[in-house]
N, C-alpha and C. Protein backbone atom coordinates (compact mmCIF):
# COMPACT_ATOMS: atom_id res chain seq x y z
N GLY A 1 150.84 111.29 -6.27
CA GLY A 1 151.03 110.24 -7.38
C GLY A 1 152.42 109.68 -7.18
N LYS A 2 152.74 108.57 -7.98
CA LYS A 2 154.16 108.00 -8.26
C LYS A 2 154.76 108.65 -9.23
N HIS A 3 156.03 109.00 -9.22
CA HIS A 3 156.55 109.45 -10.43
C HIS A 3 157.96 108.64 -10.19
N THR A 4 158.72 108.78 -11.72
CA THR A 4 160.20 108.19 -11.72
C THR A 4 160.91 109.41 -12.06
N VAL A 5 162.07 109.53 -11.28
CA VAL A 5 163.27 110.68 -11.55
C VAL A 5 164.36 109.96 -11.94
N LYS A 6 165.06 110.44 -13.14
CA LYS A 6 166.31 110.01 -13.66
C LYS A 6 167.20 110.77 -13.31
N LEU A 7 168.27 110.30 -12.25
CA LEU A 7 169.44 110.95 -11.80
C LEU A 7 170.74 110.16 -12.22
N ASP A 8 171.68 110.74 -12.84
CA ASP A 8 173.10 110.19 -13.25
C ASP A 8 172.67 108.72 -13.75
N ASN A 9 171.95 108.70 -14.81
CA ASN A 9 171.89 107.45 -15.18
C ASN A 9 171.33 106.12 -14.43
N LYS A 10 170.36 106.66 -13.51
CA LYS A 10 169.70 105.90 -12.51
C LYS A 10 168.33 106.33 -12.48
N ALA A 11 167.41 105.49 -12.19
CA ALA A 11 166.06 105.86 -11.90
C ALA A 11 165.46 105.39 -10.49
N ALA A 12 164.82 106.53 -9.95
CA ALA A 12 164.20 106.43 -8.73
C ALA A 12 162.77 106.53 -8.86
N ASP A 13 162.02 105.84 -8.01
CA ASP A 13 160.67 106.00 -7.95
C ASP A 13 160.50 106.55 -6.82
N VAL A 14 159.59 107.68 -6.94
CA VAL A 14 159.19 108.69 -5.86
C VAL A 14 157.74 108.85 -5.87
N ARG A 15 157.26 109.16 -4.61
CA ARG A 15 155.90 109.59 -4.35
C ARG A 15 155.84 110.88 -3.70
N VAL A 16 154.87 111.73 -4.12
CA VAL A 16 154.45 112.85 -3.74
C VAL A 16 153.50 113.04 -2.50
N LYS A 17 153.93 113.36 -1.36
CA LYS A 17 153.01 113.60 -0.24
C LYS A 17 152.94 115.03 0.19
N PRO A 18 151.67 115.48 0.66
CA PRO A 18 151.66 117.02 1.09
C PRO A 18 152.26 117.20 2.47
N PHE A 19 152.67 118.34 2.63
CA PHE A 19 153.20 118.45 4.36
C PHE A 19 152.74 120.27 4.52
N THR A 20 152.93 120.32 5.83
CA THR A 20 152.72 121.54 6.14
C THR A 20 153.93 122.34 6.72
N LEU A 21 154.11 123.65 5.82
CA LEU A 21 155.19 124.48 6.07
C LEU A 21 154.77 125.29 7.58
N ASP A 22 155.69 125.28 8.48
CA ASP A 22 155.56 126.09 9.93
C ASP A 22 156.45 127.28 9.51
N MET A 23 155.83 128.27 8.43
CA MET A 23 156.32 129.67 8.24
C MET A 23 155.58 130.93 9.17
N GLY A 24 154.58 130.53 9.93
CA GLY A 24 153.81 131.68 10.45
C GLY A 24 154.63 132.24 11.76
N ILE A 25 154.97 133.45 11.61
CA ILE A 25 155.71 134.12 12.74
C ILE A 25 154.78 135.39 12.85
N LYS A 26 154.50 135.64 14.15
CA LYS A 26 153.86 137.04 14.49
C LYS A 26 154.74 137.90 15.51
N PHE A 27 154.89 139.22 15.20
CA PHE A 27 155.78 139.73 16.02
C PHE A 27 155.00 141.07 15.89
N GLU A 28 155.48 141.98 16.94
CA GLU A 28 154.99 143.34 17.20
C GLU A 28 155.93 144.37 16.71
N LEU A 29 155.81 145.36 15.96
CA LEU A 29 156.61 146.53 15.65
C LEU A 29 156.39 147.72 16.16
N HIS A 30 157.41 148.56 16.17
CA HIS A 30 157.12 150.04 16.93
C HIS A 30 157.49 150.79 15.53
N VAL A 31 156.47 151.75 15.18
CA VAL A 31 156.42 152.30 13.90
C VAL A 31 156.44 153.95 13.98
N THR A 32 157.15 154.81 13.54
CA THR A 32 157.20 156.18 13.22
C THR A 32 156.69 156.41 11.80
N ILE A 33 155.82 157.52 11.61
CA ILE A 33 155.36 157.57 10.01
C ILE A 33 155.77 159.05 10.02
N SER A 34 156.42 159.27 8.70
CA SER A 34 156.91 160.47 8.32
C SER A 34 156.49 160.63 6.57
N GLY A 35 155.51 161.13 6.26
CA GLY A 35 155.26 161.28 4.57
C GLY A 35 155.39 160.00 3.69
N LYS A 36 156.43 159.70 3.25
CA LYS A 36 156.85 158.80 2.24
C LYS A 36 157.79 157.71 2.85
N LYS A 37 158.06 157.96 4.15
CA LYS A 37 158.87 156.85 4.71
C LYS A 37 158.58 156.46 6.22
N ILE A 38 158.83 155.05 6.56
CA ILE A 38 158.22 154.70 7.88
C ILE A 38 159.50 154.24 8.48
N ASN A 39 159.70 154.53 9.83
CA ASN A 39 160.77 154.10 10.63
C ASN A 39 160.43 152.87 11.33
N VAL A 40 161.00 151.66 11.26
CA VAL A 40 160.68 150.59 11.93
C VAL A 40 161.66 150.37 13.14
N SER A 41 161.24 149.93 14.59
CA SER A 41 162.31 149.85 15.40
C SER A 41 161.63 148.59 16.12
N GLU A 42 162.68 147.88 16.70
CA GLU A 42 162.29 146.89 17.72
C GLU A 42 162.21 145.53 16.98
N ILE A 43 162.49 145.42 15.74
CA ILE A 43 162.28 144.34 15.12
C ILE A 43 162.82 143.20 15.75
N PRO A 44 161.78 142.06 15.83
CA PRO A 44 162.49 140.89 16.59
C PRO A 44 163.54 140.05 15.96
N GLU A 45 164.68 139.55 16.52
CA GLU A 45 165.66 138.55 16.11
C GLU A 45 164.97 137.44 15.59
N LEU A 46 165.11 136.94 14.23
CA LEU A 46 164.53 135.88 13.95
C LEU A 46 165.55 135.02 13.20
N SER A 47 165.77 133.76 13.25
CA SER A 47 166.52 132.73 12.74
C SER A 47 166.20 132.73 11.14
N ILE A 48 166.00 133.73 10.29
CA ILE A 48 165.89 133.75 9.08
C ILE A 48 166.72 134.74 8.16
N PRO A 49 167.05 134.36 6.90
CA PRO A 49 168.16 135.17 6.17
C PRO A 49 167.53 136.94 6.25
N GLU A 50 168.41 137.48 6.24
CA GLU A 50 167.99 139.21 5.97
C GLU A 50 167.08 139.29 5.07
N ASP A 51 167.36 138.75 3.72
CA ASP A 51 166.37 139.21 2.64
C ASP A 51 165.10 138.55 2.85
N TRP A 52 164.95 137.43 3.56
CA TRP A 52 163.66 137.00 4.04
C TRP A 52 162.84 138.11 4.96
N MET A 53 163.56 138.53 5.80
CA MET A 53 163.00 139.63 6.64
C MET A 53 162.53 140.91 5.75
N ARG A 54 163.62 141.35 4.88
CA ARG A 54 163.13 142.61 4.19
C ARG A 54 161.86 142.20 3.23
N ASP A 55 161.54 141.23 3.01
CA ASP A 55 160.48 140.62 2.21
C ASP A 55 159.29 140.65 3.16
N LYS A 56 159.55 140.04 4.23
CA LYS A 56 158.30 140.09 5.12
C LYS A 56 158.00 141.57 5.63
N LEU A 57 158.63 142.46 5.68
CA LEU A 57 158.26 143.69 6.06
C LEU A 57 157.69 144.49 4.77
N GLU A 58 158.29 144.05 3.78
CA GLU A 58 157.75 144.74 2.30
C GLU A 58 156.25 144.18 2.31
N LEU A 59 155.90 142.86 2.44
CA LEU A 59 154.62 142.40 2.08
C LEU A 59 153.87 143.05 3.10
N ASN A 60 154.08 143.02 4.41
CA ASN A 60 153.27 143.70 5.46
C ASN A 60 152.90 145.10 5.45
N PHE A 61 153.79 145.80 4.94
CA PHE A 61 153.58 147.32 4.40
C PHE A 61 152.84 147.73 3.11
N TYR A 62 152.94 146.37 2.41
CA TYR A 62 152.09 146.69 1.04
C TYR A 62 150.82 146.65 1.11
N LYS A 63 150.37 145.95 2.24
CA LYS A 63 148.83 145.90 2.53
C LYS A 63 148.09 147.35 2.38
N SER A 64 147.35 147.28 1.78
CA SER A 64 146.59 148.73 1.43
C SER A 64 145.41 148.72 2.64
N GLU A 65 145.08 147.55 3.04
CA GLU A 65 143.92 147.55 4.11
C GLU A 65 144.46 147.98 5.18
N GLN A 66 145.64 147.97 5.45
CA GLN A 66 146.47 148.26 6.77
C GLN A 66 147.04 149.83 6.72
N GLY A 67 146.52 150.31 5.53
CA GLY A 67 147.16 151.67 5.33
C GLY A 67 148.56 151.90 4.58
N GLY A 68 148.96 150.72 3.99
CA GLY A 68 150.08 150.54 3.29
C GLY A 68 149.90 151.05 1.87
N GLY A 69 150.85 150.67 0.98
CA GLY A 69 150.66 150.90 -0.29
C GLY A 69 152.19 150.61 -1.04
N ALA A 70 152.39 150.64 -2.17
CA ALA A 70 153.30 150.09 -3.02
C ALA A 70 154.73 150.50 -2.44
N VAL A 71 155.72 149.38 -2.00
CA VAL A 71 156.94 149.80 -1.54
C VAL A 71 158.05 150.11 -2.54
N GLU A 72 158.80 151.18 -2.33
CA GLU A 72 159.78 151.53 -3.20
C GLU A 72 161.08 150.77 -2.77
N ASN A 73 161.29 150.72 -1.43
CA ASN A 73 162.68 150.21 -0.87
C ASN A 73 162.28 149.75 0.56
N VAL A 74 163.16 148.74 0.99
CA VAL A 74 163.08 148.30 2.51
C VAL A 74 164.82 148.24 2.67
N ASN A 75 165.25 149.16 3.84
CA ASN A 75 166.33 149.38 4.34
C ASN A 75 166.33 148.75 5.62
N TYR A 76 166.84 147.35 5.65
CA TYR A 76 166.85 146.80 7.10
C TYR A 76 168.09 146.62 7.61
N ASP A 77 168.35 146.99 8.82
CA ASP A 77 169.70 146.73 9.53
C ASP A 77 169.34 145.78 10.69
N LYS A 78 169.93 144.53 10.62
CA LYS A 78 169.84 143.40 11.49
C LYS A 78 170.61 143.75 12.85
N GLN A 79 171.62 144.41 12.78
CA GLN A 79 172.28 144.84 13.99
C GLN A 79 171.49 145.63 15.16
N SER A 80 171.09 146.73 14.43
CA SER A 80 170.11 147.69 15.14
C SER A 80 168.60 147.31 15.31
N ARG A 81 168.28 146.17 14.83
CA ARG A 81 166.89 145.89 14.68
C ARG A 81 166.17 146.95 14.47
N THR A 82 166.36 147.65 13.13
CA THR A 82 165.42 148.77 12.69
C THR A 82 165.31 148.45 11.28
N ALA A 83 164.52 149.16 10.42
CA ALA A 83 164.26 149.39 9.16
C ALA A 83 163.77 150.55 8.72
N VAL A 84 163.82 151.13 7.65
CA VAL A 84 163.19 152.29 6.92
C VAL A 84 162.51 151.82 5.51
N ILE A 85 160.98 152.04 5.66
CA ILE A 85 160.36 151.57 4.51
C ILE A 85 160.03 152.74 3.84
N THR A 86 160.42 152.73 2.50
CA THR A 86 160.15 153.85 1.58
C THR A 86 158.96 153.37 0.60
N PHE A 87 157.94 154.47 0.30
CA PHE A 87 157.03 154.10 -0.34
C PHE A 87 156.90 154.86 -1.58
N LEU A 88 156.17 154.34 -2.57
CA LEU A 88 156.65 155.13 -4.23
C LEU A 88 155.59 156.42 -3.86
N ARG A 89 154.52 156.42 -3.11
CA ARG A 89 153.84 157.91 -3.03
C ARG A 89 153.82 158.07 -1.58
N PRO A 90 153.50 159.38 -0.97
CA PRO A 90 153.26 159.64 0.07
C PRO A 90 151.85 159.45 0.54
N GLY A 91 151.72 159.13 1.79
CA GLY A 91 150.23 158.98 2.22
C GLY A 91 150.03 158.55 3.72
């Protein structure tokens, strides 16, 4: 639809249009599992902020259908391309 936005005492007519975000990135990880923590290595270098990469890792390992669970912490090291995922409960 059409909207009017007021900025600095001026009005601008704007129209909303849907668009597709190209955010889908697939990559392969190498994982070592040990009780409550998982060591992840060979994380690909992506041109995204480090906090986005931590969020992607947390979401990926949170999925219970893939054997994951509630994540306590994600310690990501961009230089070494590694991360340590710590879960709330061992499993």
